[in-house]
């Protein structure tokens, strides 16, 4: 299989939302909240935007202190091949603000639902001082985190939900990634079985591709799909 990223509806909405806050200017900028279950393409969308159009990208580690978080954020905002900063948290924040005032860029915080609310407040401080857009990417639990602070909610300019991928998106992915021709009815069955989870769809396509190579046909039929489905429990928790 080929490494493939398809343009889903959620990705398009995400790109448009980030474009809006980036282009809005300092006083009209804000937060973007991208949310959904694991495996729905949030991180892929954020990483793609960051690579193609720039910005600072941080993937949150469990249990980060303020200093650890801001050191990492400063490292990414610098965007240069430099050693990890060893400043205090407050000094890191001052340096981040200084850099963003010179070069305003979006800040992507992936798995933001793992942060403590005080780290979100650090991001609000940085946004207030620089107008740099902040894009928070996380699972649905992030709503409970942000609901603790109305002053943060008031700065959310866009909410982008990453829901299950559609049958047509499943068929498109199967064709581009593995050369598989999946009829829409079977793509619908795949969507239902995997609950629209990209990771599970990818696993299923790997099984289907293996079967297609063995059988000499890349047109998926019911028998091929049933065999692939029987090889995995496809359970989500």
PDB file of C-alpha atoms in Angstrom:
ATOM      1  CA  UNK A   1       0.000   0.000   0.000  1.00  0.00           C
ATOM      2  CA  UNK A   2       1.024   3.585  -0.603  1.00  0.00           C
ATOM      3  CA  UNK A   3       1.062   6.263   2.067  1.00  0.00           C
ATOM      4  CA  UNK A   4      -1.950   8.329   1.021  1.00  0.00           C
ATOM      5  CA  UNK A   5      -3.784  11.352   2.354  1.00  0.00           C
ATOM      6  CA  UNK A   6      -7.190  11.977   0.817  1.00  0.00           C
ATOM      7  CA  UNK A   7      -9.014  15.284   0.968  1.00  0.00           C
ATOM      8  CA  UNK A   8     -11.982  14.698   3.268  1.00  0.00           C
ATOM      9  CA  UNK A   9     -14.720  17.206   3.987  1.00  0.00           C
ATOM     10  CA  UNK A  10     -13.382  17.690   7.514  1.00  0.00           C
ATOM     11  CA  UNK A  11      -9.892  18.446   6.206  1.00  0.00           C
ATOM     12  CA  UNK A  12     -11.274  21.081   3.853  1.00  0.00           C
ATOM     13  CA  UNK A  13     -13.223  22.723   6.679  1.00  0.00           C
ATOM     14  CA  UNK A  14     -10.120  22.620   8.870  1.00  0.00           C
ATOM     15  CA  UNK A  15      -7.943  24.274   6.217  1.00  0.00           C
ATOM     16  CA  UNK A  16     -10.550  26.974   5.640  1.00  0.00           C
ATOM     17  CA  UNK A  17     -10.917  27.704   9.360  1.00  0.00           C
ATOM     18  CA  UNK A  18      -7.166  28.016   9.917  1.00  0.00           C
ATOM     19  CA  UNK A  19      -6.817  30.166   6.799  1.00  0.00           C
ATOM     20  CA  UNK A  20      -9.473  32.495   8.198  1.00  0.00           C
ATOM     21  CA  UNK A  21      -7.801  33.049  11.570  1.00  0.00           C
ATOM     22  CA  UNK A  22      -4.349  33.346  10.007  1.00  0.00           C
ATOM     23  CA  UNK A  23      -5.563  35.936   7.534  1.00  0.00           C
ATOM     24  CA  UNK A  24      -7.832  37.813   9.923  1.00  0.00           C
ATOM     25  CA  UNK A  25      -5.151  40.069  11.383  1.00  0.00           C
ATOM     26  CA  UNK A  26      -3.998  40.422  14.950  1.00  0.00           C
ATOM     27  CA  UNK A  27      -7.160  41.904  16.444  1.00  0.00           C
ATOM     28  CA  UNK A  28      -9.594  39.518  14.733  1.00  0.00           C
ATOM     29  CA  UNK A  29      -7.657  36.293  15.170  1.00  0.00           C
ATOM     30  CA  UNK A  30      -8.708  33.550  17.580  1.00  0.00           C
ATOM     31  CA  UNK A  31      -8.670  29.887  18.511  1.00  0.00           C
ATOM     32  CA  UNK A  32      -9.692  27.007  16.261  1.00  0.00           C
ATOM     33  CA  UNK A  33     -10.985  23.854  17.954  1.00  0.00           C
ATOM     34  CA  UNK A  34     -10.602  20.644  15.923  1.00  0.00           C
ATOM     35  CA  UNK A  35     -12.174  17.672  17.698  1.00  0.00           C
ATOM     36  CA  UNK A  36     -13.360  14.111  17.204  1.00  0.00           C
ATOM     37  CA  UNK A  37     -12.688  10.509  18.161  1.00  0.00           C
ATOM     38  CA  UNK A  38      -9.270   8.962  17.673  1.00  0.00           C
ATOM     39  CA  UNK A  39      -8.607   7.824  14.122  1.00  0.00           C
ATOM     40  CA  UNK A  40     -10.723  10.474  12.417  1.00  0.00           C
ATOM     41  CA  UNK A  41      -7.884  12.363  10.704  1.00  0.00           C
ATOM     42  CA  UNK A  42      -7.413  15.382  12.997  1.00  0.00           C
ATOM     43  CA  UNK A  43      -3.674  15.003  13.442  1.00  0.00           C
ATOM     44  CA  UNK A  44      -3.156  14.264   9.762  1.00  0.00           C
ATOM     45  CA  UNK A  45      -4.998  17.458   8.813  1.00  0.00           C
ATOM     46  CA  UNK A  46      -3.033  19.577  11.282  1.00  0.00           C
ATOM     47  CA  UNK A  47       0.324  18.065  10.340  1.00  0.00           C
ATOM     48  CA  UNK A  48      -0.373  18.543   6.637  1.00  0.00           C
ATOM     49  CA  UNK A  49      -1.327  22.195   7.098  1.00  0.00           C
ATOM     50  CA  UNK A  50       1.751  22.814   9.234  1.00  0.00           C
ATOM     51  CA  UNK A  51       4.093  21.230   6.674  1.00  0.00           C
ATOM     52  CA  UNK A  52       2.545  22.956   3.665  1.00  0.00           C
ATOM     53  CA  UNK A  53       1.824  26.422   5.085  1.00  0.00           C
ATOM     54  CA  UNK A  54       3.976  26.811   8.173  1.00  0.00           C
ATOM     55  CA  UNK A  55       3.437  27.373  11.874  1.00  0.00           C
ATOM     56  CA  UNK A  56       4.638  25.839  15.137  1.00  0.00           C
ATOM     57  CA  UNK A  57       3.441  22.300  15.859  1.00  0.00           C
ATOM     58  CA  UNK A  58       3.505  20.686  19.307  1.00  0.00           C
ATOM     59  CA  UNK A  59       2.234  17.205  20.150  1.00  0.00           C
ATOM     60  CA  UNK A  60       1.471  17.103  23.868  1.00  0.00           C
ATOM     61  CA  UNK A  61       3.125  14.544  26.121  1.00  0.00           C
ATOM     62  CA  UNK A  62       1.341  13.196  29.162  1.00  0.00           C
ATOM     63  CA  UNK A  63       2.170  14.969  32.419  1.00  0.00           C
ATOM     64  CA  UNK A  64       4.036  17.941  30.986  1.00  0.00           C
ATOM     65  CA  UNK A  65       4.700  20.736  33.471  1.00  0.00           C
ATOM     66  CA  UNK A  66       4.407  24.379  32.470  1.00  0.00           C
ATOM     67  CA  UNK A  67       8.166  24.572  31.940  1.00  0.00           C
ATOM     68  CA  UNK A  68       8.314  21.407  29.812  1.00  0.00           C
ATOM     69  CA  UNK A  69       5.397  22.549  27.670  1.00  0.00           C
ATOM     70  CA  UNK A  70       6.709  26.071  27.086  1.00  0.00           C
ATOM     71  CA  UNK A  71      10.242  24.855  26.421  1.00  0.00           C
ATOM     72  CA  UNK A  72       8.872  22.625  23.665  1.00  0.00           C
ATOM     73  CA  UNK A  73       6.676  25.405  22.295  1.00  0.00           C
ATOM     74  CA  UNK A  74       9.630  27.814  22.201  1.00  0.00           C
ATOM     75  CA  UNK A  75      11.696  25.167  20.387  1.00  0.00           C
ATOM     76  CA  UNK A  76       9.003  24.834  17.701  1.00  0.00           C
ATOM     77  CA  UNK A  77       8.337  28.586  17.375  1.00  0.00           C
ATOM     78  CA  UNK A  78      12.045  29.160  16.773  1.00  0.00           C
ATOM     79  CA  UNK A  79      11.856  26.680  13.922  1.00  0.00           C
ATOM     80  CA  UNK A  80      15.609  26.300  13.743  1.00  0.00           C
ATOM     81  CA  UNK A  81      18.039  23.480  14.396  1.00  0.00           C
ATOM     82  CA  UNK A  82      18.847  24.563  17.950  1.00  0.00           C
ATOM     83  CA  UNK A  83      19.108  22.764  21.267  1.00  0.00           C
ATOM     84  CA  UNK A  84      16.013  22.383  23.419  1.00  0.00           C
ATOM     85  CA  UNK A  85      15.653  25.536  25.579  1.00  0.00           C
ATOM     86  CA  UNK A  86      16.447  25.234  29.272  1.00  0.00           C
ATOM     87  CA  UNK A  87      14.849  28.495  30.428  1.00  0.00           C
ATOM     88  CA  UNK A  88      12.157  28.749  33.103  1.00  0.00           C
ATOM     89  CA  UNK A  89       8.547  28.568  31.960  1.00  0.00           C
ATOM     90  CA  UNK A  90       8.004  32.304  32.333  1.00  0.00           C
ATOM     91  CA  UNK A  91      11.170  33.160  30.381  1.00  0.00           C
ATOM     92  CA  UNK A  92      10.126  30.767  27.618  1.00  0.00           C
ATOM     93  CA  UNK A  93       6.778  32.530  27.389  1.00  0.00           C
ATOM     94  CA  UNK A  94       8.492  35.934  27.106  1.00  0.00           C
ATOM     95  CA  UNK A  95      10.718  34.644  24.299  1.00  0.00           C
ATOM     96  CA  UNK A  96       7.762  33.034  22.485  1.00  0.00           C
ATOM     97  CA  UNK A  97       5.875  36.334  22.590  1.00  0.00           C
ATOM     98  CA  UNK A  98       8.903  38.216  21.282  1.00  0.00           C
ATOM     99  CA  UNK A  99       9.351  35.814  18.362  1.00  0.00           C
ATOM    100  CA  UNK A 100       5.664  35.810  17.437  1.00  0.00           C
ATOM    101  CA  UNK A 101       5.521  39.590  17.496  1.00  0.00           C
ATOM    102  CA  UNK A 102       8.256  39.556  14.859  1.00  0.00           C
ATOM    103  CA  UNK A 103       6.828  36.652  12.864  1.00  0.00           C
ATOM    104  CA  UNK A 104       3.175  35.935  13.561  1.00  0.00           C
ATOM    105  CA  UNK A 105       2.356  32.289  12.834  1.00  0.00           C
ATOM    106  CA  UNK A 106      -0.279  29.738  13.863  1.00  0.00           C
ATOM    107  CA  UNK A 107       0.360  27.481  16.857  1.00  0.00           C
ATOM    108  CA  UNK A 108      -0.905  23.889  16.513  1.00  0.00           C
ATOM    109  CA  UNK A 109      -1.373  21.976  19.772  1.00  0.00           C
ATOM    110  CA  UNK A 110      -2.131  18.326  19.048  1.00  0.00           C
ATOM    111  CA  UNK A 111      -3.702  16.135  21.764  1.00  0.00           C
ATOM    112  CA  UNK A 112      -4.556  19.350  23.589  1.00  0.00           C
ATOM    113  CA  UNK A 113      -7.100  17.478  25.743  1.00  0.00           C
ATOM    114  CA  UNK A 114      -4.084  16.052  27.653  1.00  0.00           C
ATOM    115  CA  UNK A 115      -3.095  19.516  28.883  1.00  0.00           C
ATOM    116  CA  UNK A 116      -4.071  21.045  32.185  1.00  0.00           C
ATOM    117  CA  UNK A 117      -6.231  24.148  31.960  1.00  0.00           C
ATOM    118  CA  UNK A 118      -3.353  26.359  33.111  1.00  0.00           C
ATOM    119  CA  UNK A 119      -1.437  25.467  29.943  1.00  0.00           C
ATOM    120  CA  UNK A 120      -4.415  26.614  27.888  1.00  0.00           C
ATOM    121  CA  UNK A 121      -4.250  29.854  29.856  1.00  0.00           C
ATOM    122  CA  UNK A 122      -0.579  30.156  28.872  1.00  0.00           C
ATOM    123  CA  UNK A 123      -1.679  29.867  25.254  1.00  0.00           C
ATOM    124  CA  UNK A 124      -4.349  32.498  25.810  1.00  0.00           C
ATOM    125  CA  UNK A 125      -1.712  34.854  27.223  1.00  0.00           C
ATOM    126  CA  UNK A 126       0.468  34.306  24.148  1.00  0.00           C
ATOM    127  CA  UNK A 127      -2.481  34.825  21.828  1.00  0.00           C
ATOM    128  CA  UNK A 128      -3.518  38.021  23.621  1.00  0.00           C
ATOM    129  CA  UNK A 129      -0.033  39.479  23.353  1.00  0.00           C
ATOM    130  CA  UNK A 130       0.679  38.524  19.736  1.00  0.00           C
ATOM    131  CA  UNK A 131      -2.572  37.734  17.930  1.00  0.00           C
ATOM    132  CA  UNK A 132      -1.063  34.400  16.868  1.00  0.00           C
ATOM    133  CA  UNK A 133      -3.865  31.927  16.086  1.00  0.00           C
ATOM    134  CA  UNK A 134      -4.023  28.872  18.341  1.00  0.00           C
ATOM    135  CA  UNK A 135      -5.328  25.602  16.914  1.00  0.00           C
ATOM    136  CA  UNK A 136      -6.308  23.055  19.554  1.00  0.00           C
ATOM    137  CA  UNK A 137      -6.632  19.472  18.310  1.00  0.00           C
ATOM    138  CA  UNK A 138      -8.131  16.854  20.599  1.00  0.00           C
ATOM    139  CA  UNK A 139     -10.818  14.314  21.386  1.00  0.00           C
ATOM    140  CA  UNK A 140     -14.244  15.264  22.709  1.00  0.00           C
ATOM    141  CA  UNK A 141     -12.903  15.571  26.250  1.00  0.00           C
ATOM    142  CA  UNK A 142     -11.446  18.917  25.307  1.00  0.00           C
ATOM    143  CA  UNK A 143     -14.907  20.451  25.674  1.00  0.00           C
ATOM    144  CA  UNK A 144     -14.900  19.643  29.374  1.00  0.00           C
ATOM    145  CA  UNK A 145     -11.458  21.196  29.704  1.00  0.00           C
ATOM    146  CA  UNK A 146     -12.350  24.443  27.948  1.00  0.00           C
ATOM    147  CA  UNK A 147     -15.732  24.795  29.652  1.00  0.00           C
ATOM    148  CA  UNK A 148     -13.867  25.642  32.860  1.00  0.00           C
ATOM    149  CA  UNK A 149     -12.914  29.059  31.491  1.00  0.00           C
ATOM    150  CA  UNK A 150     -15.446  31.258  29.697  1.00  0.00           C
ATOM    151  CA  UNK A 151     -12.709  33.706  28.706  1.00  0.00           C
ATOM    152  CA  UNK A 152     -11.142  30.960  26.604  1.00  0.00           C
ATOM    153  CA  UNK A 153     -14.406  29.857  25.005  1.00  0.00           C
ATOM    154  CA  UNK A 154     -15.075  33.424  23.924  1.00  0.00           C
ATOM    155  CA  UNK A 155     -11.920  33.300  21.803  1.00  0.00           C
ATOM    156  CA  UNK A 156     -12.867  30.152  19.869  1.00  0.00           C
ATOM    157  CA  UNK A 157     -13.540  31.449  16.369  1.00  0.00           C
ATOM    158  CA  UNK A 158     -14.208  28.093  14.677  1.00  0.00           C
ATOM    159  CA  UNK A 159     -15.108  24.558  15.745  1.00  0.00           C
ATOM    160  CA  UNK A 160     -14.303  21.787  13.249  1.00  0.00           C
ATOM    161  CA  UNK A 161     -15.682  18.328  13.930  1.00  0.00           C
ATOM    162  CA  UNK A 162     -13.881  15.304  12.497  1.00  0.00           C
ATOM    163  CA  UNK A 163     -16.600  12.677  12.208  1.00  0.00           C
ATOM    164  CA  UNK A 164     -16.564   9.231  10.568  1.00  0.00           C
ATOM    165  CA  UNK A 165     -15.236   9.146   7.027  1.00  0.00           C
ATOM    166  CA  UNK A 166     -17.963   8.555   4.437  1.00  0.00           C
ATOM    167  CA  UNK A 167     -18.363   5.534   2.139  1.00  0.00           C
ATOM    168  CA  UNK A 168     -17.227   7.612  -0.845  1.00  0.00           C
ATOM    169  CA  UNK A 169     -14.099   8.629   1.095  1.00  0.00           C
ATOM    170  CA  UNK A 170     -13.465   4.962   1.973  1.00  0.00           C
ATOM    171  CA  UNK A 171     -13.692   4.033  -1.715  1.00  0.00           C
ATOM    172  CA  UNK A 172     -11.401   6.913  -2.691  1.00  0.00           C
ATOM    173  CA  UNK A 173      -8.828   5.948  -0.072  1.00  0.00           C
ATOM    174  CA  UNK A 174      -8.884   2.266  -1.101  1.00  0.00           C
ATOM    175  CA  UNK A 175      -8.289   3.199  -4.744  1.00  0.00           C
ATOM    176  CA  UNK A 176      -5.507   5.712  -4.092  1.00  0.00           C
ATOM    177  CA  UNK A 177      -3.727   3.708  -1.386  1.00  0.00           C
ATOM    178  CA  UNK A 178      -4.049   0.187  -2.747  1.00  0.00           C
ATOM    179  CA  UNK A 179      -5.577   0.338  -6.221  1.00  0.00           C
ATOM    180  CA  UNK A 180      -8.702  -1.372  -4.920  1.00  0.00           C
ATOM    181  CA  UNK A 181     -12.034  -0.807  -6.621  1.00  0.00           C
ATOM    182  CA  UNK A 182     -14.652  -0.908  -3.856  1.00  0.00           C
ATOM    183  CA  UNK A 183     -18.334  -0.665  -4.830  1.00  0.00           C
ATOM    184  CA  UNK A 184     -20.206   1.951  -2.837  1.00  0.00           C
ATOM    185  CA  UNK A 185     -22.410  -0.656  -1.125  1.00  0.00           C
ATOM    186  CA  UNK A 186     -19.333  -2.453   0.207  1.00  0.00           C
ATOM    187  CA  UNK A 187     -17.699   0.852   1.123  1.00  0.00           C
ATOM    188  CA  UNK A 188     -20.792   1.571   3.216  1.00  0.00           C
ATOM    189  CA  UNK A 189     -20.361  -1.790   4.964  1.00  0.00           C
ATOM    190  CA  UNK A 190     -16.715  -0.949   5.653  1.00  0.00           C
ATOM    191  CA  UNK A 191     -17.697   2.430   7.095  1.00  0.00           C
ATOM    192  CA  UNK A 192     -20.224   0.799   9.400  1.00  0.00           C
ATOM    193  CA  UNK A 193     -17.870  -1.951  10.550  1.00  0.00           C
ATOM    194  CA  UNK A 194     -14.950   0.398  11.255  1.00  0.00           C
ATOM    195  CA  UNK A 195     -17.134   3.260  12.528  1.00  0.00           C
ATOM    196  CA  UNK A 196     -15.382   5.520  10.056  1.00  0.00           C
ATOM    197  CA  UNK A 197     -12.009   5.173  11.772  1.00  0.00           C
ATOM    198  CA  UNK A 198      -9.184   5.878   9.299  1.00  0.00           C
ATOM    199  CA  UNK A 199      -6.777   3.568  11.108  1.00  0.00           C
ATOM    200  CA  UNK A 200      -9.175   0.631  10.945  1.00  0.00           C
ATOM    201  CA  UNK A 201      -9.997   1.391   7.301  1.00  0.00           C
ATOM    202  CA  UNK A 202      -6.272   1.321   6.527  1.00  0.00           C
ATOM    203  CA  UNK A 203      -5.890  -2.050   8.288  1.00  0.00           C
ATOM    204  CA  UNK A 204      -8.818  -3.464   6.338  1.00  0.00           C
ATOM    205  CA  UNK A 205      -7.409  -2.167   3.046  1.00  0.00           C
ATOM    206  CA  UNK A 206      -4.127  -3.912   3.804  1.00  0.00           C
ATOM    207  CA  UNK A 207      -6.006  -7.200   4.195  1.00  0.00           C
ATOM    208  CA  UNK A 208      -8.020  -6.586   1.031  1.00  0.00           C
ATOM    209  CA  UNK A 209      -4.904  -5.724  -0.946  1.00  0.00           C
ATOM    210  CA  UNK A 210      -3.249  -8.958   0.168  1.00  0.00           C
ATOM    211  CA  UNK A 211      -6.321 -10.910  -0.927  1.00  0.00           C
ATOM    212  CA  UNK A 212      -6.471  -9.037  -4.244  1.00  0.00           C
ATOM    213  CA  UNK A 213      -2.835  -9.838  -5.048  1.00  0.00           C
ATOM    214  CA  UNK A 214      -3.373 -13.490  -4.229  1.00  0.00           C
ATOM    215  CA  UNK A 215      -6.555 -13.704  -6.294  1.00  0.00           C
ATOM    216  CA  UNK A 216      -5.438 -11.543  -9.200  1.00  0.00           C
ATOM    217  CA  UNK A 217      -8.376  -9.137  -8.996  1.00  0.00           C
ATOM    218  CA  UNK A 218      -8.412  -5.689  -7.414  1.00  0.00           C
ATOM    219  CA  UNK A 219     -12.189  -5.363  -7.645  1.00  0.00           C
ATOM    220  CA  UNK A 220     -13.497  -6.049  -4.147  1.00  0.00           C
ATOM    221  CA  UNK A 221     -16.516  -8.330  -3.923  1.00  0.00           C
ATOM    222  CA  UNK A 222     -18.567  -9.507  -0.954  1.00  0.00           C
ATOM    223  CA  UNK A 223     -16.568 -12.690  -0.509  1.00  0.00           C
ATOM    224  CA  UNK A 224     -13.265 -10.794  -0.366  1.00  0.00           C
ATOM    225  CA  UNK A 225     -14.695  -8.334   2.139  1.00  0.00           C
ATOM    226  CA  UNK A 226     -16.191 -11.056   4.333  1.00  0.00           C
ATOM    227  CA  UNK A 227     -12.830 -12.852   4.445  1.00  0.00           C
ATOM    228  CA  UNK A 228     -10.994  -9.660   5.412  1.00  0.00           C
ATOM    229  CA  UNK A 229     -13.563  -8.780   8.051  1.00  0.00           C
ATOM    230  CA  UNK A 230     -13.284 -12.221   9.619  1.00  0.00           C
ATOM    231  CA  UNK A 231      -9.569 -11.657  10.273  1.00  0.00           C
ATOM    232  CA  UNK A 232     -10.063  -8.879  12.826  1.00  0.00           C
ATOM    233  CA  UNK A 233     -12.481  -8.108  15.652  1.00  0.00           C
ATOM    234  CA  UNK A 234     -12.860  -4.430  14.556  1.00  0.00           C
ATOM    235  CA  UNK A 235     -13.961  -3.516  18.061  1.00  0.00           C
ATOM    236  CA  UNK A 236     -13.603  -0.001  19.374  1.00  0.00           C
ATOM    237  CA  UNK A 237     -13.699   1.089  23.015  1.00  0.00           C
TER     238      UNK A 237
END
